[in-house]
Amino acid sequence: MNNWNELYSKTLEQISKEDIRNKKTIVGFNVNVDKIIEIRPESFNKILLEGINLELKDGKIELPTRVNSIEDFFSFLVFSIMEGKALEIVFSSEAIANWIENNFEIKNDQIGGQAGIIANLFKSIEVSDVLLSMPTFDPQLANLLDPSLLTIVEEDNSYSIQEISKLEFKDKEPLSHYIFEFKKGNYEFKSMKFNCSRDNRFIFTYDEINTLVKFNRGFHEFSPNFVSSYSLAILSGFCLANEKLGSFEEIFHPAIKMIKKWKQINPDLFIHVELSSSFNAKKRNHIKENIFPLVNSIGVNEQEILLFSSIDEDHKELKLDQKNTSISFFQLLHKLFSQYPHLRIHLHYLGYFLVISPVMEKKEAERARTALIMSSIFTASKAKEGTIESFEDIYELDLNLSSRGFEELKKLNTYLESKYDVIGSLHDTGIVETSSFSLIGIPTILVKNPQKLVGLGDTISSIAVLFDTND
């Protein structure tokens, strides 16, 4: 572990905001309002469960195919808490949204959507040029987004790039994402008693515009005028697509067409896609077949790598049981990488991060490791304080590295040595090379009593690709 503390300290000494200030970045597509609701074992309002009958099968909650009722909502919420796992479910009922507003205490509203969170984060650490795709100009967003963010504006049949502080927000759209942040502990729901093993969150989405993967038309029409000057695009929101509003072919076609156009104009544009949970096998398959071949990199958590490496069923049993180890996660990563061997796949898990990629040269691998360390530092800072106000926040952090993460890297390294002809040591240097792939792994900083859970995964992947992308 001493070697890793030295690597972290050395990275902090050598990195500055000047390394990222002038990286021009495109961010899209999902921007919404997150409504934060806290759930604790001792304070959950059990009265809400009166009259609610959760379907059990072999002692486990049987998940519905769609959310059509309050019972359906509770099935997903309780399942997420029981498993201690992050889930995101889309629904379209205004009545259910109103019921949640009236029966839960909303702690605060904040910018939401992976694109909105990442765009604000980049501005807080002084990335000068962040071009955000706005799905709508709804007044709810006006005071939640950094005013110096750029977007594309249509005026008199022409387009221009402007700061959002100069725009009028007049649209009206349902943009609410209810974030149920639950704490670990012993829960009791009617006759069910169980232990939640870790803090996490359940996201319940009432959002008709982001579920159509909408973006500003100017991003497509105006591409020839701006895309050549950008080095990085971070895209997200694809997993929100709702087939009840249109076929996946119809929903995804505009974005796919635009990505192809971007790559044609600027082949060096590095495109990263941040995923989220999707229980719909058809949607996952459509994303894999149509989006993955066009991009350079994807980001996943443990839930998402399980889903996207096993797309055949709508509702797999999502209980990992004994599979939540670095070896099992690597096997899932390698399975997906084998299907798309051009991709760089980022996995973030409690205690460690992994990246599998095409074989890297030494300097490239070291840069990827540095980028992961920076993502660990920034994410820990956000978890500790609840927000990142400036680049300098990271220097106030204690480098308390996860011993469990370090042990998982050791176990994975032993496994790799038994299966492959490897160069390097995952637990000593964080870099392993084989004939067909490179693997980067780091133990991460542990934060006791985190103040923030929402957006941590987006912070991890986005910071990593930001520091790892060439200008």
Tab-separated table of C-alpha atoms in Angstrom:
chain	number	residue	atom	x	y	z
A	1	MET	CA	0.000	0.000	0.000
A	2	ASN	CA	2.936	2.377	0.592
A	3	ASN	CA	3.651	2.394	-3.133
A	4	TRP	CA	0.096	3.506	-3.835
A	5	ASN	CA	0.234	6.306	-1.271
A	6	GLU	CA	3.397	7.517	-2.985
A	7	LEU	CA	1.721	7.323	-6.413
A	8	TYR	CA	-1.245	9.348	-5.165
A	9	SER	CA	1.008	11.964	-3.532
A	10	LYS	CA	3.252	12.209	-6.591
A	11	THR	CA	0.219	12.614	-8.866
A	12	LEU	CA	-1.102	15.477	-6.752
A	13	GLU	CA	2.285	17.185	-6.889
A	14	GLN	CA	2.559	16.946	-10.670
A	15	ILE	CA	-1.021	17.713	-11.752
A	16	SER	CA	-2.509	21.177	-12.006
A	17	LYS	CA	-5.625	22.738	-13.473
A	18	GLU	CA	-3.522	23.973	-16.382
A	19	ASP	CA	-3.460	20.356	-17.617
A	20	ILE	CA	-7.196	20.505	-18.337
A	21	ARG	CA	-8.115	24.197	-18.535
A	22	ASN	CA	-7.966	24.409	-22.332
A	23	LYS	CA	-9.458	21.024	-23.183
A	24	LYS	CA	-12.512	21.812	-25.297
A	25	THR	CA	-15.303	19.427	-24.390
A	26	ILE	CA	-18.768	18.629	-25.733
A	27	VAL	CA	-21.247	17.240	-23.189
A	28	GLY	CA	-24.693	15.746	-23.908
A	29	PHE	CA	-27.462	14.700	-23.772
A	30	ASN	CA	-29.483	14.320	-20.559
A	31	VAL	CA	-30.045	17.407	-18.400
A	32	ASN	CA	-32.783	17.432	-15.773
A	33	VAL	CA	-33.718	18.353	-12.196
A	34	ASP	CA	-32.741	15.927	-9.426
A	35	LYS	CA	-35.039	15.952	-6.413
A	36	ILE	CA	-33.201	14.481	-3.434
A	37	ILE	CA	-35.090	12.288	-0.938
A	38	GLU	CA	-33.267	10.756	2.038
A	39	ILE	CA	-34.197	7.310	3.376
A	40	ARG	CA	-32.829	5.944	6.642
A	41	PRO	CA	-33.762	2.713	8.449
A	42	GLU	CA	-34.968	4.530	11.548
A	43	SER	CA	-36.934	7.261	9.815
A	44	PHE	CA	-38.643	5.614	6.850
A	45	ASN	CA	-42.378	6.266	6.997
A	46	LYS	CA	-43.822	2.770	7.257
A	47	ILE	CA	-47.359	4.186	7.007
A	48	LEU	CA	-46.730	4.614	3.288
A	49	LEU	CA	-46.608	0.826	2.932
A	50	GLU	CA	-50.106	0.256	4.257
A	51	GLY	CA	-52.117	-1.416	1.517
A	52	ILE	CA	-48.973	-2.116	-0.521
A	53	ASN	CA	-48.472	-5.788	-1.418
A	54	LEU	CA	-45.034	-6.564	-2.770
A	55	GLU	CA	-44.813	-9.705	-4.875
A	56	LEU	CA	-42.256	-12.215	-3.586
A	57	LYS	CA	-40.827	-15.225	-5.382
A	58	ASP	CA	-38.527	-17.564	-3.478
A	59	GLY	CA	-38.085	-14.869	-0.863
A	60	LYS	CA	-37.099	-12.211	-3.392
A	61	ILE	CA	-39.060	-9.313	-4.815
A	62	GLU	CA	-40.436	-10.037	-8.264
A	63	LEU	CA	-39.903	-6.942	-10.384
A	64	PRO	CA	-42.684	-5.741	-12.691
A	65	THR	CA	-41.994	-5.134	-16.366
A	66	ARG	CA	-43.248	-1.532	-16.143
A	67	VAL	CA	-44.186	0.970	-13.475
A	68	ASN	CA	-47.930	1.439	-13.642
A	69	SER	CA	-48.769	1.830	-9.942
A	70	ILE	CA	-47.485	2.812	-6.512
A	71	GLU	CA	-46.945	-0.911	-5.811
A	72	ASP	CA	-44.673	-1.136	-8.856
A	73	PHE	CA	-42.686	1.870	-7.622
A	74	PHE	CA	-42.202	0.305	-4.182
A	75	SER	CA	-41.112	-2.998	-5.723
A	76	PHE	CA	-38.125	-1.311	-7.360
A	77	LEU	CA	-37.369	0.953	-4.385
A	78	VAL	CA	-37.359	-1.899	-1.845
A	79	PHE	CA	-35.411	-4.168	-4.198
A	80	SER	CA	-32.726	-1.495	-4.619
A	81	ILE	CA	-32.437	-1.050	-0.849
A	82	MET	CA	-32.419	-4.799	-0.154
A	83	GLU	CA	-29.594	-5.322	-2.630
A	84	GLY	CA	-27.759	-2.129	-1.704
A	85	LYS	CA	-27.462	-1.441	-5.420
A	86	ALA	CA	-28.005	1.606	-7.574
A	87	LEU	CA	-30.949	1.392	-9.974
A	88	GLU	CA	-32.612	3.853	-12.338
A	89	ILE	CA	-36.195	3.280	-13.485
A	90	VAL	CA	-38.234	5.419	-15.893
A	91	PHE	CA	-41.965	5.999	-15.492
A	92	SER	CA	-44.501	8.177	-17.280
A	93	SER	CA	-47.360	8.638	-14.802
A	94	GLU	CA	-48.000	12.185	-13.619
A	95	ALA	CA	-50.229	10.732	-10.879
A	96	ILE	CA	-47.328	8.703	-9.436
A	97	ALA	CA	-45.070	11.770	-9.626
A	98	ASN	CA	-47.640	13.831	-7.725
A	99	TRP	CA	-48.002	11.052	-5.122
A	100	ILE	CA	-44.240	11.072	-4.505
A	101	GLU	CA	-44.201	14.867	-4.223
A	102	ASN	CA	-46.997	14.737	-1.640
A	103	ASN	CA	-45.745	11.804	0.436
A	104	PHE	CA	-41.954	12.233	0.594
A	105	GLU	CA	-39.892	15.127	1.871
A	106	ILE	CA	-37.733	16.539	-0.917
A	107	LYS	CA	-34.483	17.717	0.638
A	108	ASN	CA	-33.412	19.917	-2.270
A	109	ASP	CA	-33.419	20.378	-6.035
A	110	GLN	CA	-30.136	20.245	-7.930
A	111	ILE	CA	-28.907	19.876	-11.478
A	112	GLY	CA	-29.323	16.317	-12.665
A	113	GLY	CA	-28.736	14.139	-15.652
A	114	GLN	CA	-25.268	12.828	-16.349
A	115	ALA	CA	-24.637	15.588	-18.898
A	116	GLY	CA	-25.826	18.352	-16.562
A	117	ILE	CA	-23.752	17.050	-13.646
A	118	ILE	CA	-20.608	16.598	-15.743
A	119	ALA	CA	-20.933	20.012	-17.400
A	120	ASN	CA	-21.251	21.806	-14.046
A	121	LEU	CA	-18.375	19.753	-12.616
A	122	PHE	CA	-16.053	20.696	-15.468
A	123	LYS	CA	-16.832	24.389	-15.020
A	124	SER	CA	-16.179	24.163	-11.265
A	125	ILE	CA	-12.628	22.923	-11.965
A	126	GLU	CA	-12.124	25.681	-14.549
A	127	VAL	CA	-12.358	23.864	-17.869
A	128	SER	CA	-12.804	26.959	-20.008
A	129	ASP	CA	-14.850	25.655	-22.965
A	130	VAL	CA	-17.687	23.252	-22.124
A	131	LEU	CA	-20.348	23.030	-24.833
A	132	LEU	CA	-23.556	21.538	-23.414
A	133	SER	CA	-26.407	20.124	-25.453
A	134	MET	CA	-29.644	21.446	-23.939
A	135	PRO	CA	-32.681	19.183	-24.465
A	136	THR	CA	-34.962	22.054	-23.465
A	137	PHE	CA	-34.771	25.591	-22.116
A	138	ASP	CA	-36.970	24.990	-19.094
A	139	PRO	CA	-36.903	27.629	-16.305
A	140	GLN	CA	-36.226	24.879	-13.743
A	141	LEU	CA	-32.736	24.526	-15.259
A	142	ALA	CA	-31.831	28.206	-15.491
A	143	ASN	CA	-30.578	28.647	-11.921
A	144	LEU	CA	-29.053	25.169	-11.583
A	145	LEU	CA	-26.574	25.293	-14.476
A	146	ASP	CA	-23.283	27.190	-14.414
A	147	PRO	CA	-24.007	30.456	-16.277
A	148	SER	CA	-20.722	30.295	-18.232
A	149	LEU	CA	-21.610	26.992	-19.914
A	150	LEU	CA	-21.922	27.254	-23.680
A	151	THR	CA	-24.732	25.959	-25.863
A	152	ILE	CA	-25.941	26.370	-29.421
A	153	VAL	CA	-28.695	28.888	-30.093
A	154	GLU	CA	-30.859	29.266	-33.188
A	155	GLU	CA	-31.579	32.805	-34.331
A	156	ASP	CA	-33.238	33.778	-37.618
A	157	ASN	CA	-32.478	30.413	-39.265
A	158	SER	CA	-28.813	30.572	-38.246
A	159	TYR	CA	-26.862	29.174	-35.286
A	160	SER	CA	-24.311	30.510	-32.848
A	161	ILE	CA	-22.558	29.389	-29.667
A	162	GLN	CA	-23.499	31.462	-26.615
A	163	GLU	CA	-23.243	31.376	-22.836
A	164	ILE	CA	-26.456	30.126	-21.278
A	165	SER	CA	-26.518	33.208	-19.018
A	166	LYS	CA	-27.611	35.182	-22.079
A	167	LEU	CA	-30.559	32.932	-22.961
A	168	GLU	CA	-34.237	32.953	-22.095
A	169	PHE	CA	-35.642	29.792	-20.504
A	170	LYS	CA	-39.312	29.566	-21.495
A	171	ASP	CA	-40.052	25.877	-22.179
A	172	LYS	CA	-42.162	23.681	-19.886
A	173	GLU	CA	-41.286	20.007	-19.645
A	174	PRO	CA	-41.481	17.195	-17.059
A	175	LEU	CA	-37.848	16.918	-15.964
A	176	SER	CA	-38.040	15.408	-12.463
A	177	HIS	CA	-35.694	12.636	-11.366
A	178	TYR	CA	-36.469	11.541	-7.807
A	179	ILE	CA	-33.224	10.450	-6.123
A	180	PHE	CA	-33.892	8.196	-3.135
A	181	GLU	CA	-30.593	8.220	-1.239
A	182	PHE	CA	-30.717	5.327	1.214
A	183	LYS	CA	-28.378	4.521	4.076
A	184	LYS	CA	-27.043	1.116	5.034
A	185	GLY	CA	-28.594	-0.571	8.053
A	186	ASN	CA	-31.433	-2.848	9.150
A	187	TYR	CA	-34.725	-2.155	7.409
A	188	GLU	CA	-38.210	-3.408	8.094
A	189	PHE	CA	-40.938	-3.286	5.450
A	190	LYS	CA	-44.113	-4.843	6.815
A	191	SER	CA	-43.160	-8.518	7.343
A	192	MET	CA	-39.793	-8.211	5.587
A	193	LYS	CA	-36.655	-7.580	7.607
A	194	PHE	CA	-33.278	-7.273	5.918
A	195	ASN	CA	-29.908	-5.573	6.073
A	196	CYS	CA	-28.831	-3.041	3.454
A	197	SER	CA	-25.079	-3.524	3.107
A	198	ARG	CA	-24.086	-0.092	1.751
A	199	ASP	CA	-25.224	3.453	1.130
A	200	ASN	CA	-26.579	3.882	-2.382
A	201	ARG	CA	-29.401	5.449	-4.363
A	202	PHE	CA	-32.493	4.568	-6.351
A	203	ILE	CA	-33.405	6.942	-9.182
A	204	PHE	CA	-37.041	7.174	-10.266
A	205	THR	CA	-37.371	9.205	-13.459
A	206	TYR	CA	-40.370	11.220	-14.662
A	207	ASP	CA	-38.964	12.846	-17.767
A	208	GLU	CA	-40.471	12.725	-21.241
A	209	ILE	CA	-37.892	14.825	-23.088
A	210	ASN	CA	-34.694	13.094	-21.953
A	211	THR	CA	-36.369	9.717	-22.440
A	212	LEU	CA	-36.517	10.648	-26.132
A	213	VAL	CA	-32.755	11.436	-26.062
A	214	LYS	CA	-33.511	14.935	-27.280
A	215	PHE	CA	-30.789	17.444	-28.127
A	216	ASN	CA	-30.584	20.895	-29.626
A	217	ARG	CA	-31.034	20.699	-33.403
A	218	GLY	CA	-28.175	23.130	-33.787
A	219	PHE	CA	-25.779	20.467	-32.541
A	220	HIS	CA	-26.454	18.533	-35.714
A	221	GLU	CA	-26.919	21.386	-38.159
A	222	PHE	CA	-24.017	23.476	-36.850
A	223	SER	CA	-21.513	20.590	-36.417
A	224	PRO	CA	-19.275	21.496	-39.389
A	225	ASN	CA	-18.643	24.879	-37.783
A	226	PHE	CA	-17.447	23.723	-34.352
A	227	VAL	CA	-16.713	20.021	-33.965
A	228	SER	CA	-13.198	20.134	-35.470
A	229	SER	CA	-11.968	22.291	-32.594
A	230	TYR	CA	-13.073	19.862	-29.849
A	231	SER	CA	-10.983	16.960	-28.572
A	232	LEU	CA	-13.490	15.224	-26.249
A	233	ALA	CA	-17.217	14.460	-26.233
A	234	ILE	CA	-18.930	12.847	-23.237
A	235	LEU	CA	-22.384	11.535	-24.098
A	236	SER	CA	-25.033	9.947	-21.898
A	237	GLY	CA	-28.759	9.462	-21.501
A	238	PHE	CA	-29.169	6.578	-23.964
A	239	CYS	CA	-30.405	4.200	-21.263
A	240	LEU	CA	-33.313	6.543	-20.514
A	241	ALA	CA	-34.901	5.882	-23.922
A	242	ASN	CA	-38.557	4.950	-23.482
A	243	GLU	CA	-40.039	2.748	-26.212
A	244	LYS	CA	-43.544	3.761	-25.155
A	245	LEU	CA	-42.769	7.155	-26.719
A	246	GLY	CA	-41.307	5.791	-29.961
A	247	SER	CA	-39.320	2.886	-31.321
A	248	PHE	CA	-35.676	2.661	-30.312
A	249	GLU	CA	-34.758	3.051	-33.973
A	250	GLU	CA	-36.642	6.360	-34.099
A	251	ILE	CA	-35.327	7.609	-30.739
A	252	PHE	CA	-31.670	6.799	-31.358
A	253	HIS	CA	-31.432	7.638	-35.066
A	254	PRO	CA	-30.794	11.415	-34.717
A	255	ALA	CA	-27.992	10.880	-32.162
A	256	ILE	CA	-26.398	8.064	-34.165
A	257	LYS	CA	-26.504	10.189	-37.324
A	258	MET	CA	-24.894	13.111	-35.487
A	259	ILE	CA	-22.120	10.977	-33.937
A	260	LYS	CA	-21.278	9.570	-37.376
A	261	LYS	CA	-21.138	13.118	-38.743
A	262	TRP	CA	-18.857	14.250	-35.901
A	263	LYS	CA	-16.454	11.366	-36.506
A	264	GLN	CA	-16.424	12.028	-40.241
A	265	ILE	CA	-15.505	15.670	-39.687
A	266	ASN	CA	-13.153	15.067	-36.746
A	267	PRO	CA	-11.821	11.463	-36.637
A	268	ASP	CA	-9.632	12.360	-33.637
A	269	LEU	CA	-12.613	13.345	-31.472
A	270	PHE	CA	-12.551	11.013	-28.438
A	271	ILE	CA	-16.133	10.019	-27.611
A	272	HIS	CA	-16.990	8.533	-24.216
A	273	VAL	CA	-20.461	7.181	-23.386
A	274	GLU	CA	-21.564	6.959	-19.765
A	275	LEU	CA	-24.149	4.223	-19.274
A	276	SER	CA	-26.848	3.684	-16.660
A	277	SER	CA	-29.024	0.729	-15.704
A	278	SER	CA	-31.520	-0.576	-18.247
A	279	PHE	CA	-33.710	-3.622	-17.668
A	280	ASN	CA	-34.897	-3.677	-21.275
A	281	ALA	CA	-32.901	-6.234	-23.262
A	282	LYS	CA	-33.969	-4.806	-26.616
A	283	LYS	CA	-32.747	-1.348	-25.639
A	284	ARG	CA	-29.420	-2.633	-24.325
A	285	ASN	CA	-28.910	-4.604	-27.519
A	286	HIS	CA	-29.728	-1.555	-29.646
A	287	ILE	CA	-27.215	0.558	-27.715
A	288	LYS	CA	-24.528	-2.105	-28.050
A	289	GLU	CA	-25.047	-2.706	-31.760
A	290	ASN	CA	-25.472	0.920	-32.821
A	291	ILE	CA	-23.640	3.124	-30.304
A	292	PHE	CA	-20.671	1.044	-29.122
A	293	PRO	CA	-19.073	0.694	-32.602
A	294	LEU	CA	-19.056	4.491	-33.011
A	295	VAL	CA	-17.407	5.517	-29.731
A	296	ASN	CA	-14.022	5.125	-28.046
A	297	SER	CA	-14.931	4.527	-24.439
A	298	ILE	CA	-17.780	3.571	-22.087
A	299	GLY	CA	-18.277	3.874	-18.323
A	300	VAL	CA	-20.142	1.360	-16.143
A	301	ASN	CA	-20.739	0.408	-12.527
A	302	GLU	CA	-21.176	-3.151	-11.267
A	303	GLN	CA	-24.880	-3.207	-12.161
A	304	GLU	CA	-24.350	-1.911	-15.670
A	305	ILE	CA	-21.505	-4.246	-16.585
A	306	LEU	CA	-23.675	-7.185	-15.522
A	307	LEU	CA	-26.577	-5.966	-17.646
A	308	PHE	CA	-24.585	-5.022	-20.757
A	309	SER	CA	-22.488	-8.173	-20.770
A	310	SER	CA	-25.691	-10.277	-20.501
A	311	ILE	CA	-28.337	-8.662	-22.665
A	312	ASP	CA	-30.600	-11.603	-23.425
A	313	GLU	CA	-33.185	-11.191	-20.667
A	314	ASP	CA	-35.381	-8.242	-19.758
A	315	HIS	CA	-35.190	-8.869	-16.022
A	316	LYS	CA	-32.286	-10.962	-14.913
A	317	GLU	CA	-31.907	-11.744	-11.246
A	318	LEU	CA	-29.688	-8.836	-10.310
A	319	LYS	CA	-28.330	-10.404	-7.138
A	320	LEU	CA	-24.591	-10.840	-7.609
A	321	ASP	CA	-24.205	-13.144	-4.559
A	322	GLN	CA	-20.582	-14.371	-4.626
A	323	LYS	CA	-19.835	-12.672	-7.927
A	324	ASN	CA	-19.064	-9.224	-6.543
A	325	THR	CA	-15.302	-9.744	-6.708
A	326	SER	CA	-12.639	-8.183	-8.871
A	327	ILE	CA	-12.208	-11.490	-10.697
A	328	SER	CA	-15.891	-11.744	-11.586
A	329	PHE	CA	-16.040	-8.119	-12.644
A	330	PHE	CA	-12.978	-8.587	-14.825
A	331	GLN	CA	-14.616	-11.624	-16.453
A	332	LEU	CA	-17.639	-9.475	-17.309
A	333	LEU	CA	-15.400	-6.679	-18.582
A	334	HIS	CA	-13.399	-9.087	-20.713
A	335	LYS	CA	-16.579	-10.639	-22.103
A	336	LEU	CA	-17.827	-7.244	-23.263
A	337	PHE	CA	-14.373	-6.144	-24.444
A	338	SER	CA	-14.080	-9.324	-26.545
A	339	GLN	CA	-17.195	-8.247	-28.434
A	340	TYR	CA	-15.944	-4.655	-28.891
A	341	PRO	CA	-12.129	-4.842	-28.735
A	342	HIS	CA	-11.670	-1.217	-29.799
A	343	LEU	CA	-13.371	0.073	-26.633
A	344	ARG	CA	-11.846	1.361	-23.444
A	345	ILE	CA	-14.231	0.233	-20.672
A	346	HIS	CA	-14.207	1.972	-17.282
A	347	LEU	CA	-15.608	0.088	-14.265
A	348	HIS	CA	-16.037	1.837	-10.939
A	349	TYR	CA	-16.722	-0.171	-7.803
A	350	LEU	CA	-16.427	0.476	-4.075
A	351	GLY	CA	-12.710	0.357	-3.237
A	352	TYR	CA	-11.206	0.127	-6.729
A	353	PHE	CA	-11.492	1.154	-10.371
A	354	LEU	CA	-10.627	-0.927	-13.440
A	355	VAL	CA	-10.094	-0.005	-17.091
A	356	ILE	CA	-9.685	-2.587	-19.852
A	357	SER	CA	-8.507	-1.349	-23.235
A	358	PRO	CA	-6.628	-2.259	-26.384
A	359	VAL	CA	-2.930	-2.759	-25.650
A	360	MET	CA	-1.345	0.516	-24.528
A	361	GLU	CA	2.229	1.729	-24.766
A	362	LYS	CA	3.944	2.413	-21.434
A	363	LYS	CA	3.416	6.184	-21.425
A	364	GLU	CA	-0.220	5.809	-22.455
A	365	ALA	CA	-0.841	3.273	-19.664
A	366	GLU	CA	0.831	5.527	-17.102
A	367	ARG	CA	-1.307	8.445	-18.246
A	368	ALA	CA	-4.430	6.277	-17.898
A	369	ARG	CA	-3.366	5.340	-14.353
A	370	THR	CA	-2.792	9.003	-13.489
A	371	ALA	CA	-6.241	9.825	-14.862
A	372	LEU	CA	-7.834	7.133	-12.678
A	373	ILE	CA	-6.017	8.437	-9.615
A	374	MET	CA	-7.313	11.929	-10.342
A	375	SER	CA	-10.829	10.551	-10.742
A	376	SER	CA	-10.495	8.828	-7.347
A	377	ILE	CA	-9.311	12.068	-5.727
A	378	PHE	CA	-12.047	14.236	-7.221
A	379	THR	CA	-14.758	11.679	-6.453
A	380	ALA	CA	-13.640	11.356	-2.834
A	381	SER	CA	-13.627	15.135	-2.498
A	382	LYS	CA	-17.175	15.328	-3.838
A	383	ALA	CA	-18.338	12.478	-1.593
A	384	LYS	CA	-16.786	14.116	1.463
A	385	GLU	CA	-17.998	17.676	0.936
A	386	GLY	CA	-21.107	17.082	-1.176
A	387	THR	CA	-19.813	19.287	-3.963
A	388	ILE	CA	-16.647	20.439	-5.702
A	389	GLU	CA	-16.333	24.209	-5.656
A	390	SER	CA	-12.890	24.480	-7.250
A	391	PHE	CA	-9.827	22.526	-8.367
A	392	GLU	CA	-8.111	23.410	-5.090
A	393	ASP	CA	-10.653	21.362	-3.079
A	394	ILE	CA	-8.736	18.166	-3.828
A	395	TYR	CA	-5.690	19.307	-1.831
A	396	GLU	CA	-7.704	19.237	1.412
A	397	LEU	CA	-8.351	15.502	1.166
A	398	ASP	CA	-6.905	12.745	3.339
A	399	LEU	CA	-5.423	9.953	1.204
A	400	ASN	CA	-7.105	7.090	3.058
A	401	LEU	CA	-6.865	4.291	0.480
A	402	SER	CA	-9.063	1.208	0.513
A	403	SER	CA	-7.228	-1.854	1.869
A	404	ARG	CA	-10.062	-3.990	0.525
A	405	GLY	CA	-9.565	-2.499	-2.938
A	406	PHE	CA	-5.852	-3.241	-2.726
A	407	GLU	CA	-6.556	-6.866	-1.762
A	408	GLU	CA	-8.983	-7.236	-4.656
A	409	LEU	CA	-6.304	-6.030	-7.060
A	410	LYS	CA	-3.894	-8.628	-5.631
A	411	LYS	CA	-6.462	-11.416	-6.113
A	412	LEU	CA	-7.175	-10.281	-9.658
A	413	ASN	CA	-3.458	-10.114	-10.444
A	414	THR	CA	-3.024	-13.727	-9.293
A	415	TYR	CA	-5.960	-14.771	-11.486
A	416	LEU	CA	-4.548	-12.933	-14.512
A	417	GLU	CA	-1.164	-14.598	-14.079
A	418	SER	CA	-2.881	-17.989	-14.080
A	419	LYS	CA	-4.794	-17.294	-17.309
A	420	TYR	CA	-2.592	-15.003	-19.406
A	421	ASP	CA	1.020	-14.277	-20.222
A	422	VAL	CA	1.146	-10.966	-18.363
A	423	ILE	CA	3.617	-8.131	-18.134
A	424	GLY	CA	3.400	-5.944	-15.036
A	425	SER	CA	1.737	-6.193	-11.652
A	426	LEU	CA	-1.753	-4.905	-11.017
A	427	HIS	CA	-1.346	-4.470	-7.259
A	428	ASP	CA	2.191	-3.006	-7.406
A	429	THR	CA	1.935	-0.600	-10.339
A	430	GLY	CA	-1.725	-0.809	-11.405
A	431	ILE	CA	-0.743	-1.735	-14.959
A	432	VAL	CA	-0.939	-5.156	-16.616
A	433	GLU	CA	-0.415	-5.925	-20.296
A	434	THR	CA	-1.310	-9.067	-22.239
A	435	SER	CA	-1.124	-9.814	-25.944
A	436	SER	CA	-4.733	-8.698	-26.488
A	437	PHE	CA	-5.509	-6.069	-23.853
A	438	SER	CA	-4.155	-3.767	-21.164
A	439	LEU	CA	-5.745	-3.543	-17.726
A	440	ILE	CA	-5.360	-0.582	-15.392
A	441	GLY	CA	-6.498	-0.831	-11.772
A	442	ILE	CA	-6.187	1.386	-8.721
A	443	PRO	CA	-7.347	1.207	-5.103
A	444	THR	CA	-9.526	4.214	-4.369
A	445	ILE	CA	-9.904	6.633	-1.480
A	446	LEU	CA	-12.412	5.667	1.199
A	447	VAL	CA	-14.731	8.355	2.540
A	448	LYS	CA	-16.615	7.683	5.756
A	449	ASN	CA	-20.129	9.154	5.975
A	450	PRO	CA	-20.265	10.523	2.409
A	451	GLN	CA	-22.318	13.667	1.928
A	452	LYS	CA	-23.045	12.966	-1.732
A	453	LEU	CA	-23.905	9.810	-3.676
A	454	VAL	CA	-25.621	11.112	-6.804
A	455	GLY	CA	-23.238	11.836	-9.639
A	456	LEU	CA	-20.235	10.040	-8.157
A	457	GLY	CA	-20.094	7.499	-10.994
A	458	ASP	CA	-20.343	10.287	-13.566
A	459	THR	CA	-17.557	12.140	-11.756
A	460	ILE	CA	-15.309	9.049	-11.850
A	461	SER	CA	-15.544	8.353	-15.571
A	462	SER	CA	-15.693	11.958	-16.756
A	463	ILE	CA	-12.662	13.083	-14.748
A	464	ALA	CA	-10.742	10.022	-15.930
A	465	VAL	CA	-11.389	10.675	-19.632
A	466	LEU	CA	-10.804	14.409	-19.170
A	467	PHE	CA	-7.291	13.838	-17.801
A	468	ASP	CA	-6.604	10.972	-20.201
A	469	THR	CA	-7.541	12.715	-23.462
A	470	ASN	CA	-4.975	14.334	-25.713
A	471	ASP	CA	-5.661	17.902	-26.824
